[in-house]
mmCIF file of C-alpha atoms and ligand atoms in Angstrom:
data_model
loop_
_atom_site.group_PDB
_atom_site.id
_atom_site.type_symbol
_atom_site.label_atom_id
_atom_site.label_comp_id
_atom_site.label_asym_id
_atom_site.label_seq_id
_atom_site.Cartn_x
_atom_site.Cartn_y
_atom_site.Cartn_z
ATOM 1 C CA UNK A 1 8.400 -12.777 -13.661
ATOM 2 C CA UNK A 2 10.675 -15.696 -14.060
ATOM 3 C CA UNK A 3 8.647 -17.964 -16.875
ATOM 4 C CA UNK A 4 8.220 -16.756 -20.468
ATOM 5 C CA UNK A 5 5.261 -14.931 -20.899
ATOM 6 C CA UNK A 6 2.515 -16.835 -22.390
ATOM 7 C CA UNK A 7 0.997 -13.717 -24.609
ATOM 8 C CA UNK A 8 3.677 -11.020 -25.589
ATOM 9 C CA UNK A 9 2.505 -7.831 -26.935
ATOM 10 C CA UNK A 10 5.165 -5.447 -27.866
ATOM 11 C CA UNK A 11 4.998 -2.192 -29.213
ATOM 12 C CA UNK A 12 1.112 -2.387 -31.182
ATOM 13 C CA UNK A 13 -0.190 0.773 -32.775
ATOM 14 C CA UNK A 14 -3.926 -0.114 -34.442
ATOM 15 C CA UNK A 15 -5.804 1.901 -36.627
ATOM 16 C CA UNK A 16 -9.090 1.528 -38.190
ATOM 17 C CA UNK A 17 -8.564 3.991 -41.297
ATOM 18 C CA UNK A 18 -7.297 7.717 -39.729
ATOM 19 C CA UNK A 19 -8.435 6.523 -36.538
ATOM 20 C CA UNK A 20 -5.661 5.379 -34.053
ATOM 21 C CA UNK A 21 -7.328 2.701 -31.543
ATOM 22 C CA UNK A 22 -4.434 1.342 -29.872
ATOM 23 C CA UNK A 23 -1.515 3.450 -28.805
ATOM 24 C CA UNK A 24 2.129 2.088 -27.966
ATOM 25 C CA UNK A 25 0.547 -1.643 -26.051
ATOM 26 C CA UNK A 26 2.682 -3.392 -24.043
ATOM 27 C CA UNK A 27 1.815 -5.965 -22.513
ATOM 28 C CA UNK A 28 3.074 -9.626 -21.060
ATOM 29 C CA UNK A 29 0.596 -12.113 -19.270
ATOM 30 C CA UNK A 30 2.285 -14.791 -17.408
ATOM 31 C CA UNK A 31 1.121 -18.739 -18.058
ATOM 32 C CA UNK A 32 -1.599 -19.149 -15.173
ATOM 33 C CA UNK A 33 -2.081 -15.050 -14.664
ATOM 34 C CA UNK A 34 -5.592 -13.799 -15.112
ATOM 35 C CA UNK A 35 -5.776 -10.164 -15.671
ATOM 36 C CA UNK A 36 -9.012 -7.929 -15.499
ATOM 37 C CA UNK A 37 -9.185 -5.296 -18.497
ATOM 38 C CA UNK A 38 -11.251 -2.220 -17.630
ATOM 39 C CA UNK A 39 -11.833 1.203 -19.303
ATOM 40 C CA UNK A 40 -14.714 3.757 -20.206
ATOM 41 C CA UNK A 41 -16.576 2.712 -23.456
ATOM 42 C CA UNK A 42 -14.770 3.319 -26.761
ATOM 43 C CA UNK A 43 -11.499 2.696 -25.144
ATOM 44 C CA UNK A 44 -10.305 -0.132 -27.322
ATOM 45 C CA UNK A 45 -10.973 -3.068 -25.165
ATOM 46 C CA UNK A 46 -12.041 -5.192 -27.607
ATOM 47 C CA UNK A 47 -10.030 -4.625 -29.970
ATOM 48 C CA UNK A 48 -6.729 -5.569 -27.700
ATOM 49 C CA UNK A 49 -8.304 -9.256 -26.345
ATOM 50 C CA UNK A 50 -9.434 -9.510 -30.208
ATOM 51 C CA UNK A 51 -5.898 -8.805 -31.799
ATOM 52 C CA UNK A 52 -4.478 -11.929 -29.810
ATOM 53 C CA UNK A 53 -6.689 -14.522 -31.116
ATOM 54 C CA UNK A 54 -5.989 -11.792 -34.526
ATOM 55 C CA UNK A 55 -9.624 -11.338 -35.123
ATOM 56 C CA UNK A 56 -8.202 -7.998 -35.424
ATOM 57 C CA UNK A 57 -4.858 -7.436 -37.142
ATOM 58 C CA UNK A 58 -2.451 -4.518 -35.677
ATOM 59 C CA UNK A 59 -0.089 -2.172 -38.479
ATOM 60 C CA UNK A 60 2.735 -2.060 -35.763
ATOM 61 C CA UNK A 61 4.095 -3.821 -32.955
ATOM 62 C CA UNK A 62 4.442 -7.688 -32.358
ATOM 63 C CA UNK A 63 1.843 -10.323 -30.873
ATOM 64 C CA UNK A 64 3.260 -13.497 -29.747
ATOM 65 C CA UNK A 65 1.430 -16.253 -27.873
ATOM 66 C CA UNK A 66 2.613 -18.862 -26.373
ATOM 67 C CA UNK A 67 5.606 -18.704 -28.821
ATOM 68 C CA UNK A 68 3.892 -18.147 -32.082
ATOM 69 C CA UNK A 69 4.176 -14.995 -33.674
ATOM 70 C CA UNK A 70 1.150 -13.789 -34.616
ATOM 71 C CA UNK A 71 2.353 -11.024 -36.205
ATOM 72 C CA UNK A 72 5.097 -9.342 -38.452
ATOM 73 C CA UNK A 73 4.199 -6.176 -39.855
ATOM 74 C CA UNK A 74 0.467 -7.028 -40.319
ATOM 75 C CA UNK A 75 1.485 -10.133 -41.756
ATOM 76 C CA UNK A 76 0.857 -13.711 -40.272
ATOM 77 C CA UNK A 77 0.411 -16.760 -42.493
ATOM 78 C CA UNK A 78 -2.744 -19.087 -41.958
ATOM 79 C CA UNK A 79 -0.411 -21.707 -40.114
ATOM 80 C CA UNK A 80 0.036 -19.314 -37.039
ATOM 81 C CA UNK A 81 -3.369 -18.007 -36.779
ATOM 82 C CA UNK A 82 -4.755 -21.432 -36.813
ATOM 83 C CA UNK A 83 -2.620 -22.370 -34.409
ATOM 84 C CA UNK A 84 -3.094 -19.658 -31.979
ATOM 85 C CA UNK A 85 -6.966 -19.958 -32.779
ATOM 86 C CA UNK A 86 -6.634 -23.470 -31.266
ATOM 87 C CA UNK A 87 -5.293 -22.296 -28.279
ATOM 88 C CA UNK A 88 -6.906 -19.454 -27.425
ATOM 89 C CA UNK A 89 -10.583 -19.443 -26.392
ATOM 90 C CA UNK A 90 -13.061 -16.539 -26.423
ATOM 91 C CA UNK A 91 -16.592 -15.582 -25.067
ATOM 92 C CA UNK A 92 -18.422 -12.698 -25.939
ATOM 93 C CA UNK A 93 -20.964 -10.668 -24.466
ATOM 94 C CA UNK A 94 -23.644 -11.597 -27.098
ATOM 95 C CA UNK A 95 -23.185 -15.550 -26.281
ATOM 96 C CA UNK A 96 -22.767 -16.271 -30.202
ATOM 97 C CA UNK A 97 -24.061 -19.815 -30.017
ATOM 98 C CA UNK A 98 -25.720 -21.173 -33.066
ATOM 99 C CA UNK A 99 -29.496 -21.202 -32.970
ATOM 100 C CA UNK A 100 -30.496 -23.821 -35.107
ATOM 101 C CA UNK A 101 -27.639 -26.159 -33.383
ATOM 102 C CA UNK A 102 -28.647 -27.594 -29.699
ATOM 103 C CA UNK A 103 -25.828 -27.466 -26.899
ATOM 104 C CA UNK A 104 -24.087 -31.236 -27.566
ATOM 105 C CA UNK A 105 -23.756 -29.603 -30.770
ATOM 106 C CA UNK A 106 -22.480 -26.233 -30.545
ATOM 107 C CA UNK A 107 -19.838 -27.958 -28.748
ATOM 108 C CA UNK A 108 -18.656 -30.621 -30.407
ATOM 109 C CA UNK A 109 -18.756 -28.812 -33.860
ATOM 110 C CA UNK A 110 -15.510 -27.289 -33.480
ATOM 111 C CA UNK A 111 -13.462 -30.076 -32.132
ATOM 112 C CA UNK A 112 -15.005 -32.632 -34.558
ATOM 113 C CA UNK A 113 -13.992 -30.208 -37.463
ATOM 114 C CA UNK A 114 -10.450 -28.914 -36.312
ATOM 115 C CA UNK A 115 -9.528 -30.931 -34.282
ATOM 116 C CA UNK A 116 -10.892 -34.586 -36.188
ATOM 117 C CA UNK A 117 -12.358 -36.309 -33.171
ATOM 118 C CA UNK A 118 -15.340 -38.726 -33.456
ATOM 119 C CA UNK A 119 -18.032 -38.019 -32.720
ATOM 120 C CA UNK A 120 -18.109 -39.910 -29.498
ATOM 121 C CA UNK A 121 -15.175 -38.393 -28.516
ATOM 122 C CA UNK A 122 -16.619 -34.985 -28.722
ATOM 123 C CA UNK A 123 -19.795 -35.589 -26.879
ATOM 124 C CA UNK A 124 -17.560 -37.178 -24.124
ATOM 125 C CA UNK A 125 -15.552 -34.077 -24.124
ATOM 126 C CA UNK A 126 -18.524 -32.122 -23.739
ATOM 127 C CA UNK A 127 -20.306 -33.586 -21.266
ATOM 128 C CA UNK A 128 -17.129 -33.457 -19.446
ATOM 129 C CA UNK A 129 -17.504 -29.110 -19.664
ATOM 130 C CA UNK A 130 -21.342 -29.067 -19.846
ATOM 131 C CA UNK A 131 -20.681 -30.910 -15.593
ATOM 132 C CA UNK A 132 -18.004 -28.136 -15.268
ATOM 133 C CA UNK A 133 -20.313 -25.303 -16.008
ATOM 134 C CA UNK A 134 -22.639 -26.993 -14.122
ATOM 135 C CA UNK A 135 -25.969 -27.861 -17.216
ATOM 136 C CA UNK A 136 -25.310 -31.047 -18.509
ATOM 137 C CA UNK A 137 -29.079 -31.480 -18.711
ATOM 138 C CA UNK A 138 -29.261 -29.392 -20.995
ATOM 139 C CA UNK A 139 -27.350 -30.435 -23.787
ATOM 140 C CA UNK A 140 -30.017 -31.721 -26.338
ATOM 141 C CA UNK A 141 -31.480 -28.366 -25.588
ATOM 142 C CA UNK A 142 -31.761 -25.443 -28.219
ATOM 143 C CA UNK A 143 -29.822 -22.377 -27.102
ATOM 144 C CA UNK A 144 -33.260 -20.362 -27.445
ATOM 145 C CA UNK A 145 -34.750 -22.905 -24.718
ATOM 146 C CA UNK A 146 -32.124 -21.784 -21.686
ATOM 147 C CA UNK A 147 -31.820 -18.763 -20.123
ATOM 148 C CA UNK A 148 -29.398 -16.079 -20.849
ATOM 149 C CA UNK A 149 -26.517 -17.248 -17.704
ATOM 150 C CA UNK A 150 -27.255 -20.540 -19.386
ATOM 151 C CA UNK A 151 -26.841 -19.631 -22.613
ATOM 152 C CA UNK A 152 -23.458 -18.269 -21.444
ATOM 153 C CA UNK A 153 -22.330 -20.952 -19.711
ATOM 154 C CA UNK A 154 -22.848 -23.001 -23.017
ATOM 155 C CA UNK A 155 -20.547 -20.402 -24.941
ATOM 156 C CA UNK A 156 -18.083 -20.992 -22.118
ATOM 157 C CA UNK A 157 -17.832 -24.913 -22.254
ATOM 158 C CA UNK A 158 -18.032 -24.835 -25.921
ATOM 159 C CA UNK A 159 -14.545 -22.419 -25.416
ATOM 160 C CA UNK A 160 -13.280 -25.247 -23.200
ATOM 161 C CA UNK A 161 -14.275 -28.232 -25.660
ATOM 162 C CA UNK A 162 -11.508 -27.372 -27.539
ATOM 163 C CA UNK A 163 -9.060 -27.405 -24.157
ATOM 164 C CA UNK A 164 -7.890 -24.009 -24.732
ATOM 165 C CA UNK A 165 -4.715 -22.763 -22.869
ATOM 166 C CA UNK A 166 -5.813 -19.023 -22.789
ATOM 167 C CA UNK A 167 -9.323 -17.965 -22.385
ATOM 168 C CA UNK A 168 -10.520 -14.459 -23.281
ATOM 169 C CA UNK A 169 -13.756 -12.795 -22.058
ATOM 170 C CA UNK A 170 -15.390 -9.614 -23.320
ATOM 171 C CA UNK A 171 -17.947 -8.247 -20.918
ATOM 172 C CA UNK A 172 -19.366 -11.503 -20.780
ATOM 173 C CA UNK A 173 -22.178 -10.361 -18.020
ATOM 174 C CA UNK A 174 -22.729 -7.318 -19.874
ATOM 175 C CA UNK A 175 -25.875 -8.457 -21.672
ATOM 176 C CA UNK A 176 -27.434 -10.574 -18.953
ATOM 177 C CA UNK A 177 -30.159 -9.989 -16.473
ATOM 178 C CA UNK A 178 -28.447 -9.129 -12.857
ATOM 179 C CA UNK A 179 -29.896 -12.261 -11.336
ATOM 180 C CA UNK A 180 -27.950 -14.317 -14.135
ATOM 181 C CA UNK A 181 -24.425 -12.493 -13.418
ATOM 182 C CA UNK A 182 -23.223 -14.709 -10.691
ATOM 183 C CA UNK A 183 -23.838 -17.978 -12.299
ATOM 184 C CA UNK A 184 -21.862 -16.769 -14.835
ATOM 185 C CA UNK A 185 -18.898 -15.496 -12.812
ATOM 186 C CA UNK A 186 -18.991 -18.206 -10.502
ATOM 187 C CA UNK A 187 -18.017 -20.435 -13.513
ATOM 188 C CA UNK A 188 -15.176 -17.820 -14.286
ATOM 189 C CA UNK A 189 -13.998 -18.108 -11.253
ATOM 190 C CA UNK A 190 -13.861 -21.929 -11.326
ATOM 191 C CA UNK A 191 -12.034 -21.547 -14.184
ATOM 192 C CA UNK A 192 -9.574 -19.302 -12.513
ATOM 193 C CA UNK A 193 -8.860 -21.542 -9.947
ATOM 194 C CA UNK A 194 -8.231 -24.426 -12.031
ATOM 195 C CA UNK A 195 -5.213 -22.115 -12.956
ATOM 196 C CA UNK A 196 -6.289 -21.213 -16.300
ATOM 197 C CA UNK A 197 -4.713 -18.021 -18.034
ATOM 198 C CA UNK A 198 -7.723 -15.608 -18.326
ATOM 199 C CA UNK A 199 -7.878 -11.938 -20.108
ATOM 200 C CA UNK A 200 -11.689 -10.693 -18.953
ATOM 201 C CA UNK A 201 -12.657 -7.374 -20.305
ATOM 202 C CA UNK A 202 -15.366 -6.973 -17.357
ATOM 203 C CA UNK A 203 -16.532 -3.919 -15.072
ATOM 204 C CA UNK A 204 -17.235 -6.607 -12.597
ATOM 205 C CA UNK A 205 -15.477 -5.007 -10.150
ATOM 206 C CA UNK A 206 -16.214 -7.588 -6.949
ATOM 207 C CA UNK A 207 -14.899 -10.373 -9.823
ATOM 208 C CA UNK A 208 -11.365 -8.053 -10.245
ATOM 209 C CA UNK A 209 -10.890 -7.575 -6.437
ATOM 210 C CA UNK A 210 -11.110 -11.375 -5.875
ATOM 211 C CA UNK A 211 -9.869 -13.350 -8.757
ATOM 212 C CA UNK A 212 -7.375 -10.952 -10.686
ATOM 213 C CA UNK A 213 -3.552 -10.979 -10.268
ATOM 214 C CA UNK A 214 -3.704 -7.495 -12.235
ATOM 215 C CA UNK A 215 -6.196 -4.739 -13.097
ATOM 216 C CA UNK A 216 -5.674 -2.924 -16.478
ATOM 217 C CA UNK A 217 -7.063 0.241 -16.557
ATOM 218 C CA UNK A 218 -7.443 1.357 -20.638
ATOM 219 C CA UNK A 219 -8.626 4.978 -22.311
ATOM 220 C CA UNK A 220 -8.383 6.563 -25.284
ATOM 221 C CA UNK A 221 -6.266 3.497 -26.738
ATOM 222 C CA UNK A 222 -3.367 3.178 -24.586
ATOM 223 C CA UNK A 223 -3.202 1.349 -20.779
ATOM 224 C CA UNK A 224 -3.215 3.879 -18.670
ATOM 225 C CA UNK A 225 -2.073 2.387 -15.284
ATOM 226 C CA UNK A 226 -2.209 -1.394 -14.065
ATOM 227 C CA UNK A 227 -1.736 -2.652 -10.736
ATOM 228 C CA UNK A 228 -2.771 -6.047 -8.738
ATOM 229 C CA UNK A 229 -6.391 -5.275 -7.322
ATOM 230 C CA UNK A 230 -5.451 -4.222 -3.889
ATOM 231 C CA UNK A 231 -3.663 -1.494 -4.997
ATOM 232 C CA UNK A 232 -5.808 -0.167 -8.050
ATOM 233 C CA UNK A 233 -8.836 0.039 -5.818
ATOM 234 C CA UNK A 234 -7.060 1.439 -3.539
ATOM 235 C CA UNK A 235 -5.083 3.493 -4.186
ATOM 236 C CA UNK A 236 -5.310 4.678 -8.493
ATOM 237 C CA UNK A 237 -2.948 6.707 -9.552
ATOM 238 C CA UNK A 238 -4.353 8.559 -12.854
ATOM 239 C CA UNK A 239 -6.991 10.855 -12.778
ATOM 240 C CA UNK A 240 -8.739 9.310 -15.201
ATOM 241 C CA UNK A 241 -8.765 5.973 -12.825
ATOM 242 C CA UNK A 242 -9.972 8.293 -10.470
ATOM 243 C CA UNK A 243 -13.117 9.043 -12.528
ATOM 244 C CA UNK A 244 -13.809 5.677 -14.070
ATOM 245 C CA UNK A 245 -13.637 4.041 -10.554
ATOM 246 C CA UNK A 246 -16.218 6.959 -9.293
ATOM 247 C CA UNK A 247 -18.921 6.854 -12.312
ATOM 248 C CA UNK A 248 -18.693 2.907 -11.534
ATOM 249 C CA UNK A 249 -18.562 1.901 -7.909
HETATM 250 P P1 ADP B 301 -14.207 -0.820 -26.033
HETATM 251 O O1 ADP B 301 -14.290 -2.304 -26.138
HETATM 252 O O2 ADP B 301 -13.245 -0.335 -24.998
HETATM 253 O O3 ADP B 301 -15.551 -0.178 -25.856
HETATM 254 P P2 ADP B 301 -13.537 -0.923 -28.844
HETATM 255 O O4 ADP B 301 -12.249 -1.656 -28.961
HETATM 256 O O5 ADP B 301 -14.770 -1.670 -29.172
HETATM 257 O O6 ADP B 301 -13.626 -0.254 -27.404
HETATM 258 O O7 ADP B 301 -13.520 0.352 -29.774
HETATM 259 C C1 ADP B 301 -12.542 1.359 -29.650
HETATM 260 C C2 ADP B 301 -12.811 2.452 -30.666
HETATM 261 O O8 ADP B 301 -12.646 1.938 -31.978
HETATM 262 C C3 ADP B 301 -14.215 3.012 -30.610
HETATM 263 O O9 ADP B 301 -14.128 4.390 -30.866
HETATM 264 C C4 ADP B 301 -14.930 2.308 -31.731
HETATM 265 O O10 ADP B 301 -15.968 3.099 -32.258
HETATM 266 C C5 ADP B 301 -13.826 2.109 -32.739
HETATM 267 N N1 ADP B 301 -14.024 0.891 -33.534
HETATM 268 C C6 ADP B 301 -14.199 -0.351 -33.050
HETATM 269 N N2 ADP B 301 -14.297 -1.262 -34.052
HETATM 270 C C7 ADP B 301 -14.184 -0.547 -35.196
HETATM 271 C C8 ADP B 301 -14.195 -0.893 -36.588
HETATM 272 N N3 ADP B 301 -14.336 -2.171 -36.978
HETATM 273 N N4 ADP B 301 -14.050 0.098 -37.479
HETATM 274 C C9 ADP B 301 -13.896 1.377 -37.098
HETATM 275 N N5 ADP B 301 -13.862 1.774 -35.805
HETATM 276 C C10 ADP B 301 -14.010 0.843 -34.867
HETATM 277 MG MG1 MG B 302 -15.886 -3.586 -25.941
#
């Protein structure tokens, strides 16, 4: 890899209490490089995409993204975390939009109040990602009036509203009817190919094989084994690969 790294994890060791969650991380995702995360349930996902945008906060090791460092010993002042926050977008699996806002509004809030724009500016930035993801007729909607893909298309633009240059996904097809799955990774995918720098925690495996540049296989904490998608399908190399990729394709 010839360009800096855009995230840089070095070294991280996470606990919550006795419990060790992450083991010995290391990891470096290239500007533009859009790597799948997989593992068996309780493997610490979740809590690896959420220390980058330090909704979790590691004891050991070293976080930097896109030059800031998040992290120094546990300690990061406000100034870095803001600024990473700003650059780092993230969808969950339960969407997360607020209810009693409608979709203009769930996305415009954030770049109105961080970022300072008027209001007309936000709504024309959001229109501009409501087309992307394909609903911009439904933007005076309440999220309770759209479906669930549409409901997750809406946490997805309202990511993009404030023009993020990493976007991080945590199973976000996981609590959506099957019919509602492609929408949702078709706009992933669009995404993708506008060269953004994606981390999707997702057992989508068809999405891995055709948009990832890497597969990272996780369990009990550490990464296990990571390869491009050709070659993890075919070809794992840990048994416990083996036995994910068995219980799941
Ligand atoms: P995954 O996303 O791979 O399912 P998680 O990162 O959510 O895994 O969780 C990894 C492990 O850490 C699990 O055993 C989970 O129960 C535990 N865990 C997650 N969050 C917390 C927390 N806030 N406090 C204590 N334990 C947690
Ligand atoms: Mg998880």
């Amino acid at each position: 890899m010839s360009t800096e790294p855009i995230i840089r994890i070095e070294n991280v060791n996470k606990w919550y209490g006795q419990f060790q969650v992450l083991t010995d991380i290391n990891l470096d995702v290239a500007p533009g490089e859009r790597i799948v995360v997989c593992g068996p349930s309780g493997s610490g996902k979740s809590t690896l995409i959420r220390c980058i945008n330090r909704l979790e906060v590691v004891q050991q090791g070293r976080i930097t993204v896109d030059g800031i460092a998040l992290t120094d010993g546990g300690k990061a002042g406000a100034k870095q975390v803001d600024a990473v926050r700003q650059e780092v977008g993230m969808v969950f699996q339960q969407f997360n939009l607020f209810p009693h806002m409608t979709v203009l509004q769930n996305c415009t809030l954030a770049p109105m109040r961080s970022r300072g724009l008027s209001q007309a500016e936000a709504d024309e930035i959001a229109m501009k990602y409501l087309k992307r993801v394909r609903i911009p007729e439904q933007a005076l909607k309440y999220p309770s009036q759209l479906s669930g893909g549409q409901q997750q298309r809406v946490a997805i633009a309202r990511a993009l509203c404030m023009t993020p240059k990493i976007m991080l996904f945590d199973e976000p097809t996981s609590a959506l009817d099957p019919e509602m799955v492609k929408e949702v990774l078709d706009t992933m995918i669009t995404l993708a190919e506008d060269g953004m720098t994606m981390l999707c925690v997702t057992h989508e495996m068809g999405f891995a094989r055709s948009v990832a540049d890497r597969v990272i296989f996780m369990a009990d904490g550490r990464i296990i084994e990571q390869a491009p998608p050709q070659d993890f399908f075919a070809a794992p190399k840990h048994e416990k690969t083996r036995q994910f990729l068995g219980q799941i394709l």
